[in-house]
Short mmCIF file of C-alpha atoms in Angstrom, two decimals:
data_model
loop_
_atom_site.label_atom_id
_atom_site.label_comp_id
_atom_site.label_asym_id
_atom_site.label_seq_id
_atom_site.Cartn_x
_atom_site.Cartn_y
_atom_site.Cartn_z
CA UNK A 1 0.10 -0.14 -0.09
CA UNK A 2 1.37 3.19 -0.84
CA UNK A 3 1.96 5.96 1.47
CA UNK A 4 -0.77 8.05 0.49
CA UNK A 5 -3.05 4.45 0.87
CA UNK A 6 -1.76 3.98 4.51
CA UNK A 7 -2.08 7.50 5.50
CA UNK A 8 -5.94 7.15 4.38
CA UNK A 9 -6.60 4.12 6.40
CA UNK A 10 -5.54 5.71 9.60
CA UNK A 11 -7.89 8.48 8.94
CA UNK A 12 -10.60 6.53 8.17
CA UNK A 13 -9.97 3.95 11.08
CA UNK A 14 -9.84 6.43 13.46
CA UNK A 15 -12.43 8.42 12.53
CA UNK A 16 -14.87 5.54 12.48
CA UNK A 17 -13.52 4.74 15.58
CA UNK A 18 -14.52 8.41 16.77
CA UNK A 19 -18.06 8.37 15.34
CA UNK A 20 -18.54 4.71 16.78
CA UNK A 21 -17.53 5.15 20.38
CA UNK A 22 -18.75 8.77 20.53
CA UNK A 23 -21.75 9.33 18.46
CA UNK A 24 -19.69 12.05 16.31
CA UNK A 25 -18.67 12.53 13.20
CA UNK A 26 -15.28 11.42 13.66
CA UNK A 27 -13.99 14.37 11.28
CA UNK A 28 -12.08 16.54 13.80
CA UNK A 29 -9.73 13.77 13.42
CA UNK A 30 -9.88 12.57 9.65
CA UNK A 31 -9.75 16.68 8.61
CA UNK A 32 -6.13 17.34 9.91
CA UNK A 33 -5.13 14.23 7.72
CA UNK A 34 -6.52 14.83 5.04
CA UNK A 35 -5.10 18.36 5.38
CA UNK A 36 -1.81 17.76 6.57
CA UNK A 37 -0.68 13.70 5.23
CA UNK A 38 -3.26 14.07 2.27
CA UNK A 39 -2.40 18.07 1.61
CA UNK A 40 -6.73 18.35 0.52
CA UNK A 41 -7.69 22.01 0.45
CA UNK A 42 -9.54 22.84 3.61
CA UNK A 43 -13.21 22.89 2.20
CA UNK A 44 -12.23 19.45 0.53
CA UNK A 45 -11.53 18.02 3.50
CA UNK A 46 -14.16 19.23 5.40
CA UNK A 47 -16.74 18.04 1.82
CA UNK A 48 -15.06 13.87 1.65
CA UNK A 49 -15.58 13.48 5.32
CA UNK A 50 -19.09 14.43 5.36
CA UNK A 51 -18.92 11.85 3.13
CA UNK A 52 -17.23 9.57 4.99
CA UNK A 53 -19.45 10.70 8.29
CA UNK A 54 -21.98 9.30 6.00
CA UNK A 55 -21.07 5.74 6.13
CA UNK A 56 -19.44 5.62 9.94
CA UNK A 57 -22.96 7.02 11.27
CA UNK A 58 -25.13 5.03 9.63
CA UNK A 59 -22.86 1.70 10.73
CA UNK A 60 -22.42 2.59 14.42
CA UNK A 61 -26.28 3.81 14.58
CA UNK A 62 -27.06 0.25 13.78
CA UNK A 63 -25.89 -1.08 16.75
CA UNK A 64 -27.14 1.41 18.87
CA UNK A 65 -30.03 1.23 18.22
CA UNK A 66 -30.30 -2.64 18.36
CA UNK A 67 -28.62 -2.39 21.61
CA UNK A 68 -32.04 -0.29 22.06
CA UNK A 69 -30.44 3.64 22.48
CA UNK A 70 -33.10 5.30 20.84
CA UNK A 71 -35.67 8.31 20.86
CA UNK A 72 -38.10 8.52 18.53
CA UNK A 73 -39.23 12.22 20.00
CA UNK A 74 -35.86 13.69 20.13
CA UNK A 75 -34.56 11.82 16.99
CA UNK A 76 -37.66 13.98 14.97
CA UNK A 77 -36.74 17.32 16.74
CA UNK A 78 -32.64 17.01 16.29
CA UNK A 79 -32.96 15.80 12.24
CA UNK A 80 -35.44 18.58 11.52
CA UNK A 81 -32.85 21.43 12.70
CA UNK A 82 -30.12 19.68 11.89
CA UNK A 83 -30.68 18.38 8.45
CA UNK A 84 -31.75 22.31 7.51
CA UNK A 85 -28.77 23.54 9.15
CA UNK A 86 -26.34 20.99 7.41
CA UNK A 87 -27.01 22.45 3.90
CA UNK A 88 -27.11 25.84 5.19
CA UNK A 89 -23.53 25.68 7.24
CA UNK A 90 -22.56 23.82 3.88
CA UNK A 91 -23.26 26.60 1.54
CA UNK A 92 -22.07 29.29 3.81
CA UNK A 93 -18.78 27.42 4.44
CA UNK A 94 -17.24 29.16 1.62
CA UNK A 95 -17.70 32.76 2.17
CA UNK A 96 -17.91 33.18 6.33
CA UNK A 97 -14.33 33.53 8.19
CA UNK A 98 -14.21 29.80 9.14
CA UNK A 99 -10.81 30.29 11.15
CA UNK A 100 -12.96 32.34 13.29
CA UNK A 101 -15.35 30.49 13.50
CA UNK A 102 -13.09 27.30 14.36
CA UNK A 103 -11.58 28.91 17.08
CA UNK A 104 -15.38 29.96 18.40
CA UNK A 105 -15.95 26.15 18.10
CA UNK A 106 -12.33 24.92 19.69
CA UNK A 107 -13.56 27.49 22.88
CA UNK A 108 -16.84 25.80 23.13
CA UNK A 109 -15.52 21.98 23.11
CA UNK A 110 -13.32 23.18 26.11
CA UNK A 111 -16.14 24.67 27.77
CA UNK A 112 -18.15 21.76 27.04
CA UNK A 113 -15.72 19.20 28.27
CA UNK A 114 -14.78 20.61 31.14
CA UNK A 115 -18.56 21.08 32.30
CA UNK A 116 -18.40 16.99 31.30
CA UNK A 117 -15.11 16.31 33.69
CA UNK A 118 -15.45 18.05 36.54
CA UNK A 119 -19.75 18.53 37.07
CA UNK A 120 -21.39 15.04 36.73
CA UNK A 121 -24.70 16.03 35.34
CA UNK A 122 -27.42 14.17 37.51
CA UNK A 123 -30.60 15.11 35.16
CA UNK A 124 -30.96 18.48 32.63
CA UNK A 125 -30.41 22.07 33.02
CA UNK A 126 -34.47 21.93 31.80
CA UNK A 127 -37.99 19.96 32.24
CA UNK A 128 -39.44 20.76 29.02
CA UNK A 129 -43.10 18.98 27.98
CA UNK A 130 -42.56 16.89 24.88
CA UNK A 131 -43.64 19.57 22.64
CA UNK A 132 -40.79 22.21 24.28
CA UNK A 133 -38.34 19.41 24.21
CA UNK A 134 -39.60 19.03 20.50
CA UNK A 135 -38.73 22.76 19.55
CA UNK A 136 -35.09 22.52 21.72
CA UNK A 137 -34.15 19.56 20.06
CA UNK A 138 -34.66 21.47 16.71
CA UNK A 139 -32.74 24.05 17.86
CA UNK A 140 -29.78 21.86 19.41
CA UNK A 141 -30.01 20.25 15.88
CA UNK A 142 -29.84 23.48 13.66
CA UNK A 143 -26.41 24.59 15.73
CA UNK A 144 -24.93 20.90 15.18
CA UNK A 145 -26.38 20.89 11.68
CA UNK A 146 -24.65 24.07 10.94
CA UNK A 147 -21.03 23.56 12.34
CA UNK A 148 -21.56 20.04 10.45
CA UNK A 149 -21.92 21.91 6.55
CA UNK A 150 -19.18 24.30 7.69
CA UNK A 151 -16.30 22.14 9.30
CA UNK A 152 -17.14 18.47 8.25
CA UNK A 153 -17.10 17.51 11.69
CA UNK A 154 -20.84 15.40 11.87
CA UNK A 155 -22.01 17.31 14.51
CA UNK A 156 -22.47 14.57 17.62
CA UNK A 157 -19.52 17.02 19.11
CA UNK A 158 -22.73 19.79 19.09
CA UNK A 159 -25.47 17.06 19.78
CA UNK A 160 -24.43 15.02 22.34
CA UNK A 161 -23.66 17.22 25.50
CA UNK A 162 -26.12 19.19 25.01
CA UNK A 163 -28.65 16.31 24.91
CA UNK A 164 -27.39 15.43 27.97
CA UNK A 165 -26.62 18.98 29.61
CA UNK A 166 -29.97 20.48 28.63
CA UNK A 167 -32.15 17.59 28.68
CA UNK A 168 -31.16 15.00 31.00
CA UNK A 169 -30.67 12.41 27.94
CA UNK A 170 -28.89 9.23 28.62
CA UNK A 171 -25.70 9.43 27.36
CA UNK A 172 -25.75 5.45 25.34
CA UNK A 173 -29.31 6.99 24.07
CA UNK A 174 -27.58 11.00 23.28
CA UNK A 175 -25.18 9.28 21.58
CA UNK A 176 -27.65 6.69 19.45
CA UNK A 177 -29.95 9.61 18.40
CA UNK A 178 -26.97 11.52 17.74
CA UNK A 179 -25.34 9.49 15.15
CA UNK A 180 -28.86 8.75 13.16
CA UNK A 181 -29.16 12.98 12.73
CA UNK A 182 -25.95 12.83 11.88
CA UNK A 183 -26.63 10.49 9.47
CA UNK A 184 -29.01 12.81 7.38
CA UNK A 185 -27.54 15.94 8.06
CA UNK A 186 -24.05 14.70 6.46
CA UNK A 187 -25.87 13.40 3.54
CA UNK A 188 -27.27 16.48 3.03
CA UNK A 189 -23.98 18.42 3.79
CA UNK A 190 -21.94 15.78 1.48
CA UNK A 191 -24.01 16.33 -1.19
CA UNK A 192 -24.03 20.12 -1.33
CA UNK A 193 -20.25 19.94 -0.82
CA UNK A 194 -19.96 17.19 -3.75
CA UNK A 195 -22.21 20.56 -6.10
CA UNK A 196 -20.34 22.82 -5.17
CA UNK A 197 -16.95 20.87 -6.44
CA UNK A 198 -15.07 19.95 -2.71
CA UNK A 199 -15.89 16.65 -2.36
CA UNK A 200 -12.83 13.92 -3.46
CA UNK A 201 -14.26 10.88 -4.56
CA UNK A 202 -11.07 8.93 -5.21
CA UNK A 203 -9.57 10.04 -1.46
CA UNK A 204 -13.54 8.71 -0.15
CA UNK A 205 -13.06 5.93 -1.82
CA UNK A 206 -10.02 4.90 0.04
CA UNK A 207 -10.66 6.30 3.23
CA UNK A 208 -14.36 4.64 3.66
CA UNK A 209 -13.77 0.94 4.03
CA UNK A 210 -11.84 1.52 6.94
CA UNK A 211 -13.83 3.94 8.36
CA UNK A 212 -16.69 1.42 8.75
CA UNK A 213 -14.31 -1.63 10.47
CA UNK A 214 -13.41 1.15 13.06
CA UNK A 215 -16.80 2.66 13.68
CA UNK A 216 -18.30 -0.74 14.50
CA UNK A 217 -15.62 -1.06 17.08
CA UNK A 218 -16.21 1.66 18.48
CA UNK A 219 -19.47 1.12 18.61
CA UNK A 220 -18.99 -2.31 20.51
CA UNK A 221 -16.79 -0.51 22.99
CA UNK A 222 -19.41 2.54 23.66
CA UNK A 223 -21.68 -1.23 24.72
CA UNK A 224 -19.45 -1.93 27.87
CA UNK A 225 -18.52 1.47 29.33
CA UNK A 226 -21.33 2.80 31.66
CA UNK A 227 -22.54 6.20 31.58
CA UNK A 228 -20.28 8.08 33.07
CA UNK A 229 -17.19 6.10 32.09
CA UNK A 230 -18.11 7.25 28.59
CA UNK A 231 -18.60 10.77 29.18
CA UNK A 232 -14.94 10.99 31.01
CA UNK A 233 -14.18 9.43 28.06
CA UNK A 234 -15.75 11.86 25.53
CA UNK A 235 -15.27 14.73 27.44
CA UNK A 236 -11.31 14.09 27.44
CA UNK A 237 -11.79 13.85 23.46
CA UNK A 238 -14.18 16.68 23.23
CA UNK A 239 -11.20 18.51 25.38
CA UNK A 240 -8.36 17.65 23.01
CA UNK A 241 -10.70 17.74 19.52
CA UNK A 242 -11.03 22.20 20.94
CA UNK A 243 -7.17 22.61 22.03
CA UNK A 244 -6.49 20.86 18.89
CA UNK A 245 -8.84 23.55 17.02
CA UNK A 246 -8.21 26.45 19.00
CA UNK A 247 -4.56 26.08 18.81
CA UNK A 248 -4.41 25.48 14.76
CA UNK A 249 -6.31 28.15 13.88
CA UNK A 250 -4.95 30.91 16.40
CA UNK A 251 -1.72 29.77 14.30
CA UNK A 252 -2.64 30.66 11.54
CA UNK A 253 -4.76 33.32 11.83
CA UNK A 254 -1.37 34.99 13.42
CA UNK A 255 0.40 34.10 10.61
CA UNK A 256 -1.90 35.66 8.07
CA UNK A 257 -0.99 39.03 6.20
CA UNK A 258 -1.78 42.26 7.80
CA UNK A 259 -4.69 43.66 6.84
CA UNK A 260 -5.52 40.66 4.94
CA UNK A 261 -9.33 40.24 6.49
CA UNK A 262 -12.07 37.73 5.96
CA UNK A 263 -11.66 37.31 2.63
CA UNK A 264 -8.10 36.33 2.32
CA UNK A 265 -8.70 34.24 5.46
CA UNK A 266 -11.54 31.96 3.42
CA UNK A 267 -8.79 31.70 0.76
CA UNK A 268 -6.04 30.37 2.54
CA UNK A 269 -8.46 27.50 3.45
#
């Protein structure tokens, strides 16, 4: 196997593992490997990541569903917001200062991870009725969908902690719901990126076969952990991802020419 093939397999397996283990898309692992060793342009990496995420999340979602971790009411609200947000996020990805967005998102992930690590949630912040819960789920879905489409990360980093912290959803159930929503949102985001020409279909064919077994392994491991144990793993990985996004975005912004402005910032991606 060529060096490019080896890096593709690594990106796929590690992203799939993260997807299955944490109920996320795995893009936070795949995108840096795609833009680094695989030398993809940033926006192409985002689009290609969403193609792979669609497959890995589908496989992991089936395993979570078979284990009984699902809630149809939350799924309906979350999916509605997420699909809308994913298309919008993919469309605006080429027009916004993405490095600033990555900075803010990194800070958000660090804050959420610290909350999960040191203040274990015992019930949600809110106790909404069924209708209010669906509306809150739609708002959470919209936020995660926007991040998914713009950053190519799947959205689970928003879906899961928001359901756990705000709505009091059990960790395994939150991850199972997140995965099914990610399938829909990522598919729409990937299609939008493909139409914009920001998907490397050749790389996707290399990466996806390695990602699927990774998703199976991650989903199996998640079912072996307690809810609190899974929260701790989720928080540790989330903090690492947040720190990586914050540091790399800040470095790139500092290296940009003075007075370059948002247009130049986007062009660097």
